[in-house]
PDB file of C-alpha atoms in Angstrom:
ATOM      1  CA  ASP A   1     120.052  96.566  77.666  1.00 69.00           C
ATOM      2  CA  SER A   2     116.483  95.368  77.761  1.00 72.00           C
ATOM      3  CA  GLN A   3     114.010  97.502  75.828  1.00 90.00           C
ATOM      4  CA  MET A   4     110.297  97.695  76.472  1.00 96.00           C
ATOM      5  CA  ILE A   5     107.849  97.616  73.576  1.00 97.00           C
ATOM      6  CA  GLN A   6     104.195  98.408  74.159  1.00 97.00           C
ATOM      7  CA  SER A   7     101.279  97.651  71.904  1.00 96.00           C
ATOM      8  CA  PRO A   8      99.169  99.134  70.642  1.00 96.00           C
ATOM      9  CA  SER A   9     100.568 102.685  70.514  1.00 97.00           C
ATOM     10  CA  SER A  10      97.036 104.029  70.667  1.00 97.00           C
ATOM     11  CA  LEU A  11      93.492 102.775  70.873  1.00 96.00           C
ATOM     12  CA  SER A  12      89.994 104.156  71.008  1.00 96.00           C
ATOM     13  CA  THR A  13      87.365 102.234  72.908  1.00 96.00           C
ATOM     14  CA  SER A  14      83.994 102.724  74.536  1.00 96.00           C
ATOM     15  CA  VAL A  15      82.956 103.073  78.147  1.00 97.00           C
ATOM     16  CA  GLY A  16      82.360  99.631  79.617  1.00 97.00           C
ATOM     17  CA  ASP A  17      84.738  97.861  77.240  1.00 97.00           C
ATOM     18  CA  ARG A  18      87.500  95.556  78.387  1.00 97.00           C
ATOM     19  CA  VAL A  19      90.908  96.956  77.407  1.00 97.00           C
ATOM     20  CA  THR A  20      94.208  95.115  77.167  1.00 98.00           C
ATOM     21  CA  ILE A  21      97.618  96.719  76.705  1.00 98.00           C
ATOM     22  CA  THR A  22     100.704  94.603  76.259  1.00 98.00           C
ATOM     23  CA  CYS A  23     104.338  95.233  77.096  1.00 98.00           C
ATOM     24  CA  ARG A  24     107.184  93.063  75.875  1.00 97.00           C
ATOM     25  CA  ALA A  25     110.733  93.098  77.223  1.00 96.00           C
ATOM     26  CA  SER A  26     113.597  92.256  74.900  1.00 94.00           C
ATOM     27  CA  GLN A  27     115.175  90.239  77.720  1.00 94.00           C
ATOM     28  CA  GLY A  28     113.604  88.453  80.665  1.00 95.00           C
ATOM     29  CA  ILE A  29     112.880  90.675  83.638  1.00 95.00           C
ATOM     30  CA  ARG A  30     111.064  88.172  85.885  1.00 96.00           C
ATOM     31  CA  ASN A  31     108.206  90.172  87.439  1.00 96.00           C
ATOM     32  CA  TYR A  32     110.082  93.472  87.812  1.00 97.00           C
ATOM     33  CA  LEU A  33     107.505  95.474  85.895  1.00 98.00           C
ATOM     34  CA  ALA A  34     105.428  98.516  86.792  1.00 98.00           C
ATOM     35  CA  TRP A  35     102.537 100.249  85.027  1.00 98.00           C
ATOM     36  CA  TYR A  36     101.814 103.986  85.160  1.00 98.00           C
ATOM     37  CA  GLN A  37      98.924 106.166  84.055  1.00 98.00           C
ATOM     38  CA  GLN A  38      99.547 109.722  82.876  1.00 98.00           C
ATOM     39  CA  LYS A  39      96.756 112.143  82.109  1.00 97.00           C
ATOM     40  CA  PRO A  40      97.465 115.252  79.991  1.00 94.00           C
ATOM     41  CA  GLY A  41      99.419 117.852  81.923  1.00 93.00           C
ATOM     42  CA  LYS A  42      99.685 115.603  84.964  1.00 97.00           C
ATOM     43  CA  VAL A  43     102.393 113.640  86.703  1.00 98.00           C
ATOM     44  CA  PRO A  44     102.561 109.877  86.083  1.00 98.00           C
ATOM     45  CA  LYS A  45     100.696 107.780  88.631  1.00 98.00           C
ATOM     46  CA  LEU A  46     101.810 104.289  89.646  1.00 98.00           C
ATOM     47  CA  LEU A  47      99.057 101.719  89.056  1.00 98.00           C
ATOM     48  CA  ILE A  48     100.740  98.339  89.391  1.00 98.00           C
ATOM     49  CA  TYR A  49     104.127  97.014  90.507  1.00 97.00           C
ATOM     50  CA  ALA A  50     105.654  93.547  90.591  1.00 97.00           C
ATOM     51  CA  ALA A  51     103.689  92.910  87.384  1.00 98.00           C
ATOM     52  CA  SER A  52     100.407  92.246  89.183  1.00 98.00           C
ATOM     53  CA  THR A  53     100.289  94.032  92.549  1.00 97.00           C
ATOM     54  CA  LEU A  54      97.791  96.871  92.622  1.00 98.00           C
ATOM     55  CA  GLN A  55      99.053 100.083  94.216  1.00 97.00           C
ATOM     56  CA  PRO A  56      96.767 101.042  97.148  1.00 96.00           C
ATOM     57  CA  GLY A  57      93.963 103.344  96.055  1.00 96.00           C
ATOM     58  CA  VAL A  58      93.943 102.161  92.438  1.00 97.00           C
ATOM     59  CA  PRO A  59      90.514 100.910  91.318  1.00 97.00           C
ATOM     60  CA  SER A  60      90.147  97.145  91.120  1.00 97.00           C
ATOM     61  CA  ARG A  61      89.139  97.316  87.450  1.00 98.00           C
ATOM     62  CA  PHE A  62      92.873  97.616  86.755  1.00 98.00           C
ATOM     63  CA  SER A  63      94.893  94.412  86.781  1.00 98.00           C
ATOM     64  CA  GLY A  64      98.274  93.241  85.592  1.00 98.00           C
ATOM     65  CA  SER A  65      99.735  89.907  84.629  1.00 98.00           C
ATOM     66  CA  GLY A  66     102.804  88.337  83.111  1.00 97.00           C
ATOM     67  CA  SER A  67     106.343  87.314  83.879  1.00 97.00           C
ATOM     68  CA  GLY A  68     109.607  87.032  82.002  1.00 96.00           C
ATOM     69  CA  THR A  69     109.170  88.971  78.764  1.00 96.00           C
ATOM     70  CA  ASP A  70     105.417  89.358  78.225  1.00 98.00           C
ATOM     71  CA  PHE A  71     103.122  91.472  80.350  1.00 98.00           C
ATOM     72  CA  THR A  72      99.563  92.740  80.196  1.00 98.00           C
ATOM     73  CA  LEU A  73      97.625  95.620  81.719  1.00 98.00           C
ATOM     74  CA  THR A  74      93.872  95.050  81.685  1.00 98.00           C
ATOM     75  CA  ILE A  75      91.056  97.452  82.439  1.00 98.00           C
ATOM     76  CA  SER A  76      87.990  95.292  83.002  1.00 96.00           C
ATOM     77  CA  SER A  77      85.318  97.926  82.378  1.00 96.00           C
ATOM     78  CA  LEU A  78      86.564 101.193  80.919  1.00 97.00           C
ATOM     79  CA  GLN A  79      85.478 104.399  82.626  1.00 97.00           C
ATOM     80  CA  PRO A  80      85.630 107.932  81.189  1.00 96.00           C
ATOM     81  CA  GLU A  81      88.339 108.920  83.664  1.00 96.00           C
ATOM     82  CA  ASP A  82      90.627 106.186  82.320  1.00 97.00           C
ATOM     83  CA  ALA A  83      91.448 108.261  79.237  1.00 97.00           C
ATOM     84  CA  ALA A  84      95.209 108.640  79.546  1.00 97.00           C
ATOM     85  CA  THR A  85      98.551 107.387  78.313  1.00 98.00           C
ATOM     86  CA  TYR A  86      99.813 104.207  79.948  1.00 98.00           C
ATOM     87  CA  TYR A  87     103.461 103.262  80.352  1.00 98.00           C
ATOM     88  CA  CYS A  88     105.186 100.098  81.439  1.00 98.00           C
ATOM     89  CA  GLN A  89     108.592 100.252  83.144  1.00 98.00           C
ATOM     90  CA  LYS A  90     111.131  97.568  83.878  1.00 97.00           C
ATOM     91  CA  TYR A  91     113.083  97.763  87.113  1.00 96.00           C
ATOM     92  CA  ASN A  92     115.082  94.560  87.383  1.00 95.00           C
ATOM     93  CA  SER A  93     118.313  96.399  86.568  1.00 92.00           C
ATOM     94  CA  ALA A  94     119.506  99.718  85.178  1.00 90.00           C
ATOM     95  CA  PRO A  95     118.658 101.277  82.824  1.00 93.00           C
ATOM     96  CA  TYR A  96     115.090 101.386  84.165  1.00 95.00           C
ATOM     97  CA  ALA A  97     113.480 101.753  80.767  1.00 95.00           C
ATOM     98  CA  PHE A  98     109.906 102.762  80.072  1.00 97.00           C
ATOM     99  CA  GLY A  99     107.803 101.587  77.182  1.00 97.00           C
ATOM    100  CA  GLN A 100     106.911 104.160  74.542  1.00 97.00           C
ATOM    101  CA  GLY A 101     103.386 104.538  75.890  1.00 97.00           C
ATOM    102  CA  THR A 102      99.850 103.588  74.853  1.00 98.00           C
ATOM    103  CA  LYS A 103      97.387 106.434  74.403  1.00 98.00           C
ATOM    104  CA  LEU A 104      93.882 105.372  75.368  1.00 97.00           C
ATOM    105  CA  GLU A 105      90.987 107.444  74.056  1.00 97.00           C
ATOM    106  CA  ILE A 106      87.321 107.097  74.882  1.00 94.00           C
ATOM    107  CA  LYS A 107      84.925 107.002  71.943  1.00 91.00           C
TER     108      LYS A 107
ATOM    109  CA  GLN B   1     102.730 113.846 103.156  1.00 95.00           C
ATOM    110  CA  VAL B   2     105.526 113.264 100.687  1.00 97.00           C
ATOM    111  CA  GLN B   3     106.347 116.350  98.675  1.00 98.00           C
ATOM    112  CA  LEU B   4     108.949 116.793  95.940  1.00 98.00           C
ATOM    113  CA  VAL B   5     109.464 120.230  94.413  1.00 98.00           C
ATOM    114  CA  GLU B   6     111.809 120.731  91.482  1.00 98.00           C
ATOM    115  CA  SER B   7     113.400 124.025  90.494  1.00 97.00           C
ATOM    116  CA  GLY B   8     116.168 125.355  88.278  1.00 97.00           C
ATOM    117  CA  GLY B   9     114.744 124.733  84.840  1.00 97.00           C
ATOM    118  CA  GLY B  10     114.843 127.315  82.082  1.00 97.00           C
ATOM    119  CA  LEU B  11     116.176 128.227  78.668  1.00 98.00           C
ATOM    120  CA  VAL B  12     119.824 127.444  77.939  1.00 98.00           C
ATOM    121  CA  LYS B  13     121.904 127.470  74.770  1.00 97.00           C
ATOM    122  CA  PRO B  14     123.354 124.286  73.288  1.00 98.00           C
ATOM    123  CA  GLY B  15     126.601 123.452  75.035  1.00 97.00           C
ATOM    124  CA  GLY B  16     125.499 125.261  78.159  1.00 98.00           C
ATOM    125  CA  SER B  17     124.965 124.051  81.713  1.00 98.00           C
ATOM    126  CA  LEU B  18     122.119 124.010  84.178  1.00 98.00           C
ATOM    127  CA  ARG B  19     121.636 122.685  87.698  1.00 98.00           C
ATOM    128  CA  LEU B  20     118.298 121.306  88.771  1.00 98.00           C
ATOM    129  CA  SER B  21     117.235 120.979  92.401  1.00 98.00           C
ATOM    130  CA  CYS B  22     114.561 118.936  94.101  1.00 98.00           C
ATOM    131  CA  ALA B  23     113.451 119.806  97.624  1.00 98.00           C
ATOM    132  CA  ALA B  24     112.008 116.860  99.515  1.00 98.00           C
ATOM    133  CA  SER B  25     109.751 116.846 102.557  1.00 98.00           C
ATOM    134  CA  GLY B  26     107.340 114.593 104.408  1.00 97.00           C
ATOM    135  CA  PHE B  27     109.713 111.648 104.733  1.00 97.00           C
ATOM    136  CA  THR B  28     113.208 110.781 105.952  1.00 96.00           C
ATOM    137  CA  PHE B  29     115.096 111.815 102.836  1.00 96.00           C
ATOM    138  CA  SER B  30     118.354 110.081 103.752  1.00 94.00           C
ATOM    139  CA  ASP B  31     116.575 106.690 103.893  1.00 94.00           C
ATOM    140  CA  TYR B  32     115.602 106.650 100.224  1.00 95.00           C
ATOM    141  CA  TYR B  33     117.228 106.318  96.848  1.00 95.00           C
ATOM    142  CA  MET B  34     116.152 109.096  94.471  1.00 97.00           C
ATOM    143  CA  SER B  35     115.926 109.395  90.726  1.00 97.00           C
ATOM    144  CA  TRP B  36     115.514 111.833  87.854  1.00 98.00           C
ATOM    145  CA  ILE B  37     113.157 111.023  84.994  1.00 98.00           C
ATOM    146  CA  ARG B  38     112.490 113.247  81.981  1.00 98.00           C
ATOM    147  CA  GLN B  39     109.819 113.664  79.342  1.00 98.00           C
ATOM    148  CA  ALA B  40     110.419 115.509  76.091  1.00 98.00           C
ATOM    149  CA  PRO B  41     107.456 117.577  74.857  1.00 96.00           C
ATOM    150  CA  GLY B  42     104.772 115.245  73.535  1.00 95.00           C
ATOM    151  CA  LYS B  43     106.979 112.209  74.087  1.00 96.00           C
ATOM    152  CA  GLY B  44     107.299 109.346  76.555  1.00 97.00           C
ATOM    153  CA  LEU B  45     109.110 108.930  79.836  1.00 98.00           C
ATOM    154  CA  GLU B  46     112.873 108.393  79.991  1.00 97.00           C
ATOM    155  CA  TRP B  47     114.718 107.368  83.153  1.00 97.00           C
ATOM    156  CA  VAL B  48     117.819 109.571  83.539  1.00 97.00           C
ATOM    157  CA  SER B  49     119.672 108.713  86.740  1.00 97.00           C
ATOM    158  CA  TYR B  50     119.473 107.421  90.286  1.00 95.00           C
ATOM    159  CA  ILE B  51     121.456 107.986  93.452  1.00 96.00           C
ATOM    160  CA  GLY B  52     121.728 105.891  96.567  1.00 94.00           C
ATOM    161  CA  SER B  53     121.196 107.043 100.117  1.00 89.00           C
ATOM    162  CA  SER B  54     124.655 108.581 100.134  1.00 82.00           C
ATOM    163  CA  ASN B  55     126.487 109.955  97.103  1.00 79.00           C
ATOM    164  CA  SER B  56     128.443 106.770  96.474  1.00 81.00           C
ATOM    165  CA  ASP B  57     125.950 104.759  94.416  1.00 92.00           C
ATOM    166  CA  THR B  58     124.895 106.400  91.160  1.00 95.00           C
ATOM    167  CA  ASN B  59     123.832 105.272  87.713  1.00 95.00           C
ATOM    168  CA  TYR B  60     122.960 107.028  84.471  1.00 96.00           C
ATOM    169  CA  ALA B  61     121.204 106.443  81.184  1.00 96.00           C
ATOM    170  CA  ASP B  62     123.642 106.141  78.286  1.00 95.00           C
ATOM    171  CA  SER B  63     122.113 109.269  76.743  1.00 96.00           C
ATOM    172  CA  VAL B  64     123.411 111.470  79.591  1.00 97.00           C
ATOM    173  CA  LYS B  65     126.438 109.554  80.878  1.00 97.00           C
ATOM    174  CA  GLY B  66     129.498 111.777  81.128  1.00 97.00           C
ATOM    175  CA  ARG B  67     127.432 114.974  80.824  1.00 98.00           C
ATOM    176  CA  PHE B  68     125.043 114.830  83.796  1.00 98.00           C
ATOM    177  CA  THR B  69     125.907 114.364  87.471  1.00 97.00           C
ATOM    178  CA  ILE B  70     123.395 113.460  90.159  1.00 97.00           C
ATOM    179  CA  SER B  71     124.082 114.356  93.780  1.00 96.00           C
ATOM    180  CA  ARG B  72     122.281 114.903  97.050  1.00 97.00           C
ATOM    181  CA  ASP B  73     122.600 116.804 100.303  1.00 96.00           C
ATOM    182  CA  ASN B  74     120.860 114.832 103.024  1.00 96.00           C
ATOM    183  CA  ALA B  75     121.293 117.675 105.527  1.00 96.00           C
ATOM    184  CA  LYS B  76     119.265 119.916 103.206  1.00 97.00           C
ATOM    185  CA  ASN B  77     116.822 117.205 102.054  1.00 97.00           C
ATOM    186  CA  SER B  78     117.763 118.052  98.501  1.00 98.00           C
ATOM    187  CA  LEU B  79     118.520 116.252  95.265  1.00 98.00           C
ATOM    188  CA  TYR B  80     120.427 117.796  92.385  1.00 98.00           C
ATOM    189  CA  LEU B  81     121.146 117.213  88.722  1.00 98.00           C
ATOM    190  CA  GLN B  82     124.088 119.050  87.194  1.00 98.00           C
ATOM    191  CA  MET B  83     123.637 119.092  83.432  1.00 98.00           C
ATOM    192  CA  ASN B  84     126.589 120.036  81.229  1.00 98.00           C
ATOM    193  CA  SER B  85     127.140 120.074  77.460  1.00 98.00           C
ATOM    194  CA  LEU B  86     123.413 120.363  76.927  1.00 98.00           C
ATOM    195  CA  ARG B  87     121.900 119.399  73.594  1.00 98.00           C
ATOM    196  CA  ALA B  88     118.586 120.165  71.922  1.00 97.00           C
ATOM    197  CA  GLU B  89     117.494 116.593  72.614  1.00 97.00           C
ATOM    198  CA  ASP B  90     117.824 117.233  76.364  1.00 98.00           C
ATOM    199  CA  THR B  91     114.802 119.538  76.141  1.00 98.00           C
ATOM    200  CA  ALA B  92     112.235 118.009  78.484  1.00 98.00           C
ATOM    201  CA  VAL B  93     110.325 118.260  81.703  1.00 98.00           C
ATOM    202  CA  TYR B  94     112.567 116.821  84.398  1.00 98.00           C
ATOM    203  CA  TYR B  95     110.900 115.034  87.293  1.00 98.00           C
ATOM    204  CA  CYS B  96     112.488 113.964  90.525  1.00 98.00           C
ATOM    205  CA  ALA B  97     111.026 110.811  92.002  1.00 98.00           C
ATOM    206  CA  ARG B  98     111.468 108.753  95.135  1.00 97.00           C
ATOM    207  CA  VAL B  99     112.603 105.198  94.520  1.00 94.00           C
ATOM    208  CA  SER B 100     110.492 102.606  96.284  1.00 92.00           C
ATOM    209  CA  ARG B 101     112.382 100.735  98.999  1.00 85.00           C
ATOM    210  CA  GLY B 102     114.454  98.025  97.362  1.00 82.00           C
ATOM    211  CA  ASN B 103     112.757  98.343  93.985  1.00 90.00           C
ATOM    212  CA  TYR B 104     113.297 100.938  91.297  1.00 93.00           C
ATOM    213  CA  TYR B 105     109.731 101.922  90.596  1.00 96.00           C
ATOM    214  CA  PHE B 106     108.312 105.310  91.482  1.00 96.00           C
ATOM    215  CA  VAL B 107     105.340 106.104  93.673  1.00 94.00           C
ATOM    216  CA  TYR B 108     106.116 109.749  94.410  1.00 97.00           C
ATOM    217  CA  TRP B 109     106.946 112.288  91.717  1.00 98.00           C
ATOM    218  CA  GLY B 110     107.495 116.012  91.725  1.00 98.00           C
ATOM    219  CA  GLN B 111     105.577 118.302  89.391  1.00 97.00           C
ATOM    220  CA  GLY B 112     108.578 118.690  87.120  1.00 97.00           C
ATOM    221  CA  THR B 113     110.699 121.554  85.815  1.00 98.00           C
ATOM    222  CA  LEU B 114     111.047 122.386  82.123  1.00 98.00           C
ATOM    223  CA  VAL B 115     114.475 122.573  80.546  1.00 98.00           C
ATOM    224  CA  THR B 116     114.646 124.045  77.055  1.00 98.00           C
ATOM    225  CA  VAL B 117     117.884 123.841  75.096  1.00 98.00           C
ATOM    226  CA  SER B 118     117.763 126.205  72.155  1.00 97.00           C
ATOM    227  CA  SER B 119     119.833 128.912  70.524  1.00 95.00           C
TER     228      SER B 119
END
């Protein structure tokens, strides 16, 4: 089964910074990758699917790229409300594994 | 609007059983695959199971295979998760989620129900 490894596990950055989170699949998954944002005490929110397609209503500062085994979530200009944990998820085939999460803190 | 409301969580002893329910509204329930996803306290997300539009297509994570059973009642717009032989490591918030058409990512989630397995 393909596993999903995210890096870094945590990071602390400043408002306005460009942030990049990576997700690596142990086997190729084409572009069957989604990204979620989860704020403390809240339900996960879908940001991106098909590796790079923005879910309606998600701010355009979020973007995704990649295919095969290596994927990236980028926040172009970090805002205070982006403090959260971010998860990638593969969905090419079961099991639909999530990455372990990246906790993003604002300095 | 799409609404998913879980219920049935609680405290159960190791080896015990529990049945979770998820009441769906705001969409044609029988048209969509559904899934359960869990999150242990302070930990990440773990996909648990999915079920097709009828009860014939199901799949499970290895961690719950043989112990958990997913089912649905389309007449009642409800999803279920029967959990048997519960272990401490099954302690988590359990979310039901609607599977996106044709692709197993999740736009709509319930608020979750907490299952605690402890003696």
